[in-house]
Amino acid sequence: MEKPLLPRESGQFVAERSRDVFIRDAGVQKVAEMLFNLRRSDALTASGWKVANPLAPALNWVFVVDTMNFSFWPDNGAQQCEVTYKGITYTGFMTLCAAITRAMDEGVPITDPKYFSQMSVEELGKVLRSDNETAMPMVQERHQVLTEGGRVLLEHGGSFHSFISQAGNDAQKLVELIVEKIPSYRDEVTYEGRKISFNKRAQILVADFWAVTEARGEGYIINMDCLTMFADYRVPQALVYLGVLQYSDALMEALKNGELLPSGDRREVEIRGCSIWSVELIKERLHKMVQETDGNACSINSAIIDFYLWPFAKQHHKEMAHIPIHHTRCIYY
């Protein structure tokens, strides 16, 4: 069976054939310069990850959250699901983080694979309960992927750490292990007759594993440069806002009209693929600028650029409101 292209090659393959999404060199240059000016700040280090994940306490918590890290937008423009934890009200991805941490405070062993591998849909529904009328979407699917993930951990030592350590400390091998053993992490599609992969959640899981160990001073993951940005629905919006990506008039109109793009739709694949490749181009440009100016190699990888762009998109959501995000209901992002 044909192996899918890796995410980086997939991004390039899509970008070279894309009909509705285009990468603009001026935008690539602009963002590379923006990051260049921040190159010595904490925003572009593993500790920048802590800003995006302030509630992350431990590795099993990271596994539980990343396994259910998909599709937080509400149906038909309804208000977003909200979770209030310790006086702060969270929306989007952070509702999941807050809900899992809240459950731990309530004594629910939600980060123990023995528990979450066999918990009921009702039990998970209670853990993920919203503090307003809008329920978190796709609870059934979240239950399915979490129990599946838990069973895999139990077959491999009973914790995320014991499972992941089988792949050594190479980021590429870690992603391959996750995608091979846990079906819900297989983010693959056929585009223009070629099987490609984006593996958004598997790559985030490895990047989060790296960031947690790095933040603890135990960082030992090599080959982090093989990871790409994590192709979701929020970062592409920021890339359009920053002039890196441009959508065709037809695609922009479809998104503004609220058209749902099915998972695997050509336009959806082009948004994700071009997002990946544009960040690779930004990274290459940034590395070149650092080399020429500072005379040394730049350690900023695509995961760190994503860790910067994702909170940027959240912080500037009001200025970016005129740019529609694409809506695809699926378990991949």
mmCIF file of N, CA and C in Angstrom, residues 119-210:
data_model
loop_
_atom_site.group_PDB
_atom_site.id
_atom_site.type_symbol
_atom_site.label_atom_id
_atom_site.label_comp_id
_atom_site.label_asym_id
_atom_site.label_seq_id
_atom_site.Cartn_x
_atom_site.Cartn_y
_atom_site.Cartn_z
ATOM 1 N N MET A 119 -14.564 4.617 30.384
ATOM 2 C CA MET A 119 -15.612 5.486 30.908
ATOM 3 C C MET A 119 -16.796 5.523 29.929
ATOM 4 N N SER A 120 -17.964 5.862 30.442
ATOM 5 C CA SER A 120 -19.154 5.904 29.583
ATOM 6 C C SER A 120 -19.271 7.274 28.911
ATOM 7 N N VAL A 121 -20.100 7.334 27.886
ATOM 8 C CA VAL A 121 -20.357 8.624 27.206
ATOM 9 C C VAL A 121 -20.934 9.622 28.209
ATOM 10 N N GLU A 122 -21.817 9.121 29.091
ATOM 11 C CA GLU A 122 -22.457 10.001 30.089
ATOM 12 C C GLU A 122 -21.401 10.598 31.022
ATOM 13 N N GLU A 123 -20.450 9.754 31.449
ATOM 14 C CA GLU A 123 -19.389 10.246 32.344
ATOM 15 C C GLU A 123 -18.543 11.313 31.648
ATOM 16 N N LEU A 124 -18.222 11.079 30.372
ATOM 17 C CA LEU A 124 -17.432 12.079 29.649
ATOM 18 C C LEU A 124 -18.258 13.351 29.440
ATOM 19 N N GLY A 125 -19.560 13.172 29.157
ATOM 20 C CA GLY A 125 -20.448 14.326 28.987
ATOM 21 C C GLY A 125 -20.456 15.208 30.234
ATOM 22 N N LYS A 126 -20.410 14.569 31.403
ATOM 23 C CA LYS A 126 -20.389 15.329 32.661
ATOM 24 C C LYS A 126 -19.061 16.077 32.803
ATOM 25 N N VAL A 127 -17.951 15.404 32.446
ATOM 26 C CA VAL A 127 -16.630 16.044 32.505
ATOM 27 C C VAL A 127 -16.583 17.268 31.583
ATOM 28 N N LEU A 128 -17.164 17.125 30.380
ATOM 29 C CA LEU A 128 -17.082 18.185 29.366
ATOM 30 C C LEU A 128 -18.257 19.158 29.417
ATOM 31 N N ARG A 129 -19.037 19.103 30.502
ATOM 32 C CA ARG A 129 -20.251 19.936 30.568
ATOM 33 C C ARG A 129 -19.910 21.417 30.422
ATOM 34 N N SER A 130 -20.797 22.096 29.720
ATOM 35 C CA SER A 130 -20.629 23.525 29.461
ATOM 36 C C SER A 130 -21.303 24.331 30.562
ATOM 37 N N ASP A 131 -20.843 25.561 30.756
ATOM 38 C CA ASP A 131 -21.476 26.439 31.739
ATOM 39 C C ASP A 131 -22.510 27.366 31.108
ATOM 40 N N ASN A 132 -22.811 27.136 29.819
ATOM 41 C CA ASN A 132 -23.940 27.853 29.200
ATOM 42 C C ASN A 132 -24.803 26.831 28.432
ATOM 43 N N GLU A 133 -25.723 27.323 27.609
ATOM 44 C CA GLU A 133 -26.677 26.406 26.940
ATOM 45 C C GLU A 133 -26.019 25.616 25.804
ATOM 46 N N THR A 134 -24.855 26.087 25.310
ATOM 47 C CA THR A 134 -24.220 25.420 24.174
ATOM 48 C C THR A 134 -23.322 24.282 24.657
ATOM 49 N N ALA A 135 -23.676 23.064 24.312
ATOM 50 C CA ALA A 135 -22.855 21.910 24.716
ATOM 51 C C ALA A 135 -21.599 21.846 23.848
ATOM 52 N N MET A 136 -20.553 21.206 24.373
ATOM 53 C CA MET A 136 -19.369 20.983 23.548
ATOM 54 C C MET A 136 -19.753 20.049 22.401
ATOM 55 N N PRO A 137 -19.358 20.382 21.167
ATOM 56 C CA PRO A 137 -19.731 19.519 20.038
ATOM 57 C C PRO A 137 -19.047 18.156 20.087
ATOM 58 N N MET A 138 -19.634 17.172 19.417
ATOM 59 C CA MET A 138 -19.017 15.875 19.126
ATOM 60 C C MET A 138 -18.589 15.079 20.368
ATOM 61 N N VAL A 139 -19.430 15.081 21.403
ATOM 62 C CA VAL A 139 -19.070 14.331 22.622
ATOM 63 C C VAL A 139 -18.965 12.835 22.322
ATOM 64 N N GLN A 140 -19.867 12.326 21.483
ATOM 65 C CA GLN A 140 -19.841 10.906 21.093
ATOM 66 C C GLN A 140 -18.486 10.537 20.463
ATOM 67 N N GLU A 141 -18.041 11.374 19.515
ATOM 68 C CA GLU A 141 -16.760 11.123 18.837
ATOM 69 C C GLU A 141 -15.579 11.284 19.801
ATOM 70 N N ARG A 142 -15.664 12.268 20.694
ATOM 71 C CA ARG A 142 -14.584 12.454 21.683
ATOM 72 C C ARG A 142 -14.493 11.225 22.584
ATOM 73 N N HIS A 143 -15.650 10.677 22.943
ATOM 74 C CA HIS A 143 -15.665 9.465 23.774
ATOM 75 C C HIS A 143 -15.007 8.302 23.039
ATOM 76 N N GLN A 144 -15.350 8.158 21.781
ATOM 77 C CA GLN A 144 -14.811 7.059 20.968
ATOM 78 C C GLN A 144 -13.285 7.128 20.875
ATOM 79 N N VAL A 145 -12.745 8.322 20.576
ATOM 80 C CA VAL A 145 -11.289 8.435 20.401
ATOM 81 C C VAL A 145 -10.547 8.359 21.734
ATOM 82 N N LEU A 146 -11.157 8.862 22.810
ATOM 83 C CA LEU A 146 -10.482 8.830 24.111
ATOM 84 C C LEU A 146 -10.401 7.404 24.651
ATOM 85 N N THR A 147 -11.505 6.660 24.572
ATOM 86 C CA THR A 147 -11.477 5.272 25.071
ATOM 87 C C THR A 147 -10.523 4.430 24.218
ATOM 88 N N GLU A 148 -10.524 4.657 22.908
ATOM 89 C CA GLU A 148 -9.587 3.947 22.022
ATOM 90 C C GLU A 148 -8.138 4.261 22.419
ATOM 91 N N GLY A 149 -7.839 5.549 22.621
ATOM 92 C CA GLY A 149 -6.489 5.956 23.015
ATOM 93 C C GLY A 149 -6.090 5.341 24.349
ATOM 94 N N GLY A 150 -7.020 5.317 25.282
ATOM 95 C CA GLY A 150 -6.751 4.727 26.603
ATOM 96 C C GLY A 150 -6.405 3.255 26.506
ATOM 97 N N ARG A 151 -7.142 2.539 25.658
ATOM 98 C CA ARG A 151 -6.855 1.097 25.494
ATOM 99 C C ARG A 151 -5.456 0.881 24.914
ATOM 100 N N VAL A 152 -5.058 1.739 23.987
ATOM 101 C CA VAL A 152 -3.708 1.625 23.406
ATOM 102 C C VAL A 152 -2.647 1.870 24.485
ATOM 103 N N LEU A 153 -2.845 2.871 25.334
ATOM 104 C CA LEU A 153 -1.872 3.130 26.410
ATOM 105 C C LEU A 153 -1.779 1.939 27.352
ATOM 106 N N LEU A 154 -2.911 1.322 27.658
ATOM 107 C CA LEU A 154 -2.901 0.157 28.561
ATOM 108 C C LEU A 154 -2.132 -1.017 27.958
ATOM 109 N N GLU A 155 -2.170 -1.129 26.626
ATOM 110 C CA GLU A 155 -1.425 -2.205 25.958
ATOM 111 C C GLU A 155 0.079 -1.915 25.916
ATOM 112 N N HIS A 156 0.461 -0.658 26.232
ATOM 113 C CA HIS A 156 1.877 -0.264 26.124
ATOM 114 C C HIS A 156 2.364 0.390 27.413
ATOM 115 N N GLY A 157 2.187 -0.307 28.523
ATOM 116 C CA GLY A 157 2.776 0.166 29.782
ATOM 117 C C GLY A 157 1.887 1.018 30.657
ATOM 118 N N GLY A 158 0.720 1.426 30.150
ATOM 119 C CA GLY A 158 -0.260 2.080 31.017
ATOM 120 C C GLY A 158 -0.110 3.579 31.219
ATOM 121 N N SER A 159 0.811 4.222 30.486
ATOM 122 C CA SER A 159 0.891 5.695 30.572
ATOM 123 C C SER A 159 1.360 6.218 29.229
ATOM 124 N N PHE A 160 1.145 7.505 29.012
ATOM 125 C CA PHE A 160 1.597 8.107 27.757
ATOM 126 C C PHE A 160 3.121 8.042 27.669
ATOM 127 N N HIS A 161 3.781 8.248 28.806
ATOM 128 C CA HIS A 161 5.244 8.240 28.802
ATOM 129 C C HIS A 161 5.790 6.867 28.404
ATOM 130 N N SER A 162 5.206 5.800 28.972
ATOM 131 C CA SER A 162 5.701 4.449 28.635
ATOM 132 C C SER A 162 5.398 4.107 27.180
ATOM 133 N N PHE A 163 4.262 4.585 26.691
ATOM 134 C CA PHE A 163 3.897 4.338 25.294
ATOM 135 C C PHE A 163 4.875 5.045 24.350
ATOM 136 N N ILE A 164 5.094 6.332 24.603
ATOM 137 C CA ILE A 164 5.867 7.150 23.673
ATOM 138 C C ILE A 164 7.352 6.798 23.709
ATOM 139 N N SER A 165 7.829 6.305 24.867
ATOM 140 C CA SER A 165 9.267 6.033 24.994
ATOM 141 C C SER A 165 9.731 4.882 24.100
ATOM 142 N N GLN A 166 8.763 4.090 23.580
ATOM 143 C CA GLN A 166 9.139 3.008 22.654
ATOM 144 C C GLN A 166 9.786 3.550 21.376
ATOM 145 N N ALA A 167 9.470 4.808 21.029
ATOM 146 C CA ALA A 167 9.965 5.380 19.773
ATOM 147 C C ALA A 167 11.284 6.119 19.968
ATOM 148 N N GLY A 168 11.861 6.023 21.172
ATOM 149 C CA GLY A 168 13.107 6.744 21.413
ATOM 150 C C GLY A 168 12.836 8.223 21.569
ATOM 151 N N ASN A 169 13.727 9.065 21.028
ATOM 152 C CA ASN A 169 13.549 10.509 21.235
ATOM 153 C C ASN A 169 13.579 11.286 19.922
ATOM 154 N N ASP A 170 13.232 10.593 18.822
ATOM 155 C CA ASP A 170 13.207 11.238 17.518
ATOM 156 C C ASP A 170 11.768 11.647 17.184
ATOM 157 N N ALA A 171 11.551 12.951 16.966
ATOM 158 C CA ALA A 171 10.193 13.473 16.752
ATOM 159 C C ALA A 171 9.473 12.756 15.607
ATOM 160 N N GLN A 172 10.177 12.489 14.518
ATOM 161 C CA GLN A 172 9.565 11.807 13.371
ATOM 162 C C GLN A 172 9.069 10.416 13.754
ATOM 163 N N LYS A 173 9.891 9.684 14.509
ATOM 164 C CA LYS A 173 9.518 8.322 14.936
ATOM 165 C C LYS A 173 8.355 8.363 15.934
ATOM 166 N N LEU A 174 8.328 9.417 16.756
ATOM 167 C CA LEU A 174 7.228 9.571 17.724
ATOM 168 C C LEU A 174 5.899 9.759 16.983
ATOM 169 N N VAL A 175 5.902 10.625 15.970
ATOM 170 C CA VAL A 175 4.678 10.847 15.174
ATOM 171 C C VAL A 175 4.261 9.548 14.500
ATOM 172 N N GLU A 176 5.218 8.843 13.922
ATOM 173 C CA GLU A 176 4.917 7.583 13.216
ATOM 174 C C GLU A 176 4.301 6.558 14.163
ATOM 175 N N LEU A 177 4.836 6.468 15.384
ATOM 176 C CA LEU A 177 4.307 5.512 16.369
ATOM 177 C C LEU A 177 2.850 5.849 16.712
ATOM 178 N N ILE A 178 2.583 7.128 16.974
ATOM 179 C CA ILE A 178 1.226 7.555 17.346
ATOM 180 C C ILE A 178 0.242 7.233 16.217
ATOM 181 N N VAL A 179 0.626 7.589 14.995
ATOM 182 C CA VAL A 179 -0.261 7.397 13.842
ATOM 183 C C VAL A 179 -0.471 5.904 13.554
ATOM 184 N N GLU A 180 0.568 5.111 13.780
ATOM 185 C CA GLU A 180 0.458 3.666 13.518
ATOM 186 C C GLU A 180 -0.440 2.973 14.541
ATOM 187 N N LYS A 181 -0.296 3.349 15.816
ATOM 188 C CA LYS A 181 -0.988 2.607 16.891
ATOM 189 C C LYS A 181 -2.371 3.149 17.228
ATOM 190 N N ILE A 182 -2.610 4.450 16.977
ATOM 191 C CA ILE A 182 -3.890 5.045 17.401
ATOM 192 C C ILE A 182 -4.633 5.570 16.165
ATOM 193 N N PRO A 183 -5.613 4.817 15.670
ATOM 194 C CA PRO A 183 -6.286 5.155 14.399
ATOM 195 C C PRO A 183 -6.826 6.574 14.319
ATOM 196 N N SER A 184 -7.336 7.123 15.421
ATOM 197 C CA SER A 184 -7.967 8.448 15.338
ATOM 198 C C SER A 184 -6.961 9.557 15.022
ATOM 199 N N TYR A 185 -5.671 9.258 15.175
ATOM 200 C CA TYR A 185 -4.639 10.260 14.887
ATOM 201 C C TYR A 185 -4.213 10.244 13.422
ATOM 202 N N ARG A 186 -4.770 9.309 12.618
ATOM 203 C CA ARG A 186 -4.372 9.178 11.205
ATOM 204 C C ARG A 186 -5.094 10.199 10.343
ATOM 205 N N ASP A 187 -4.453 11.327 10.184
ATOM 206 C CA ASP A 187 -5.038 12.478 9.486
ATOM 207 C C ASP A 187 -4.533 12.445 8.040
ATOM 208 N N GLU A 188 -5.177 11.594 7.224
ATOM 209 C CA GLU A 188 -4.700 11.346 5.855
ATOM 210 C C GLU A 188 -5.830 11.546 4.854
ATOM 211 N N VAL A 189 -5.449 11.871 3.611
ATOM 212 C CA VAL A 189 -6.451 12.152 2.587
ATOM 213 C C VAL A 189 -5.803 11.956 1.219
ATOM 214 N N THR A 190 -6.629 11.787 0.194
ATOM 215 C CA THR A 190 -6.090 11.709 -1.171
ATOM 216 C C THR A 190 -6.346 13.030 -1.885
ATOM 217 N N TYR A 191 -5.286 13.594 -2.463
ATOM 218 C CA TYR A 191 -5.390 14.867 -3.178
ATOM 219 C C TYR A 191 -4.690 14.719 -4.527
ATOM 220 N N GLU A 192 -5.413 15.041 -5.589
ATOM 221 C CA GLU A 192 -4.862 14.936 -6.947
ATOM 222 C C GLU A 192 -4.199 13.559 -7.170
ATOM 223 N N GLY A 193 -4.895 12.513 -6.690
ATOM 224 C CA GLY A 193 -4.443 11.145 -6.922
ATOM 225 C C GLY A 193 -3.311 10.673 -6.022
ATOM 226 N N ARG A 194 -2.885 11.513 -5.067
ATOM 227 C CA ARG A 194 -1.766 11.142 -4.202
ATOM 228 C C ARG A 194 -2.213 11.113 -2.752
ATOM 229 N N LYS A 195 -1.800 10.073 -2.013
ATOM 230 C CA LYS A 195 -2.145 9.995 -0.599
ATOM 231 C C LYS A 195 -1.200 10.921 0.175
ATOM 232 N N ILE A 196 -1.796 11.811 0.950
ATOM 233 C CA ILE A 196 -0.988 12.766 1.715
ATOM 234 C C ILE A 196 -1.424 12.729 3.183
ATOM 235 N N SER A 197 -0.616 13.334 4.049
ATOM 236 C CA SER A 197 -0.967 13.360 5.483
ATOM 237 C C SER A 197 -0.693 14.747 6.054
ATOM 238 N N PHE A 198 -1.528 15.141 7.016
ATOM 239 C CA PHE A 198 -1.302 16.388 7.754
ATOM 240 C C PHE A 198 -0.982 16.099 9.226
ATOM 241 N N ASN A 199 -1.567 15.023 9.768
ATOM 242 C CA ASN A 199 -1.256 14.526 11.123
ATOM 243 C C ASN A 199 -1.178 15.639 12.172
ATOM 244 N N LYS A 200 -2.185 16.504 12.140
ATOM 245 C CA LYS A 200 -2.188 17.673 13.016
ATOM 246 C C LYS A 200 -2.120 17.284 14.495
ATOM 247 N N ARG A 201 -2.996 16.382 14.922
ATOM 248 C CA ARG A 201 -3.021 16.061 16.363
ATOM 249 C C ARG A 201 -1.798 15.255 16.798
ATOM 250 N N ALA A 202 -1.312 14.355 15.939
ATOM 251 C CA ALA A 202 -0.120 13.569 16.291
ATOM 252 C C ALA A 202 1.090 14.491 16.450
ATOM 253 N N GLN A 203 1.211 15.462 15.542
ATOM 254 C CA GLN A 203 2.338 16.400 15.629
ATOM 255 C C GLN A 203 2.217 17.305 16.860
ATOM 256 N N ILE A 204 0.988 17.730 17.165
ATOM 257 C CA ILE A 204 0.792 18.566 18.361
ATOM 258 C C ILE A 204 1.137 17.765 19.617
ATOM 259 N N LEU A 205 0.748 16.505 19.630
ATOM 260 C CA LEU A 205 1.032 15.663 20.796
ATOM 261 C C LEU A 205 2.542 15.561 21.016
ATOM 262 N N VAL A 206 3.294 15.371 19.943
ATOM 263 C CA VAL A 206 4.758 15.299 20.060
ATOM 264 C C VAL A 206 5.331 16.659 20.476
ATOM 265 N N ALA A 207 4.813 17.733 19.881
ATOM 266 C CA ALA A 207 5.302 19.079 20.224
ATOM 267 C C ALA A 207 4.982 19.412 21.680
ATOM 268 N N ASP A 208 3.799 19.015 22.150
ATOM 269 C CA ASP A 208 3.440 19.260 23.548
ATOM 270 C C ASP A 208 4.318 18.433 24.488
ATOM 271 N N PHE A 209 4.581 17.189 24.111
ATOM 272 C CA PHE A 209 5.479 16.316 24.875
ATOM 273 C C PHE A 209 6.857 16.984 24.979
ATOM 274 N N TRP A 210 7.333 17.492 23.847
ATOM 275 C CA TRP A 210 8.631 18.193 23.810
ATOM 276 C C TRP A 210 8.602 19.425 24.713
#
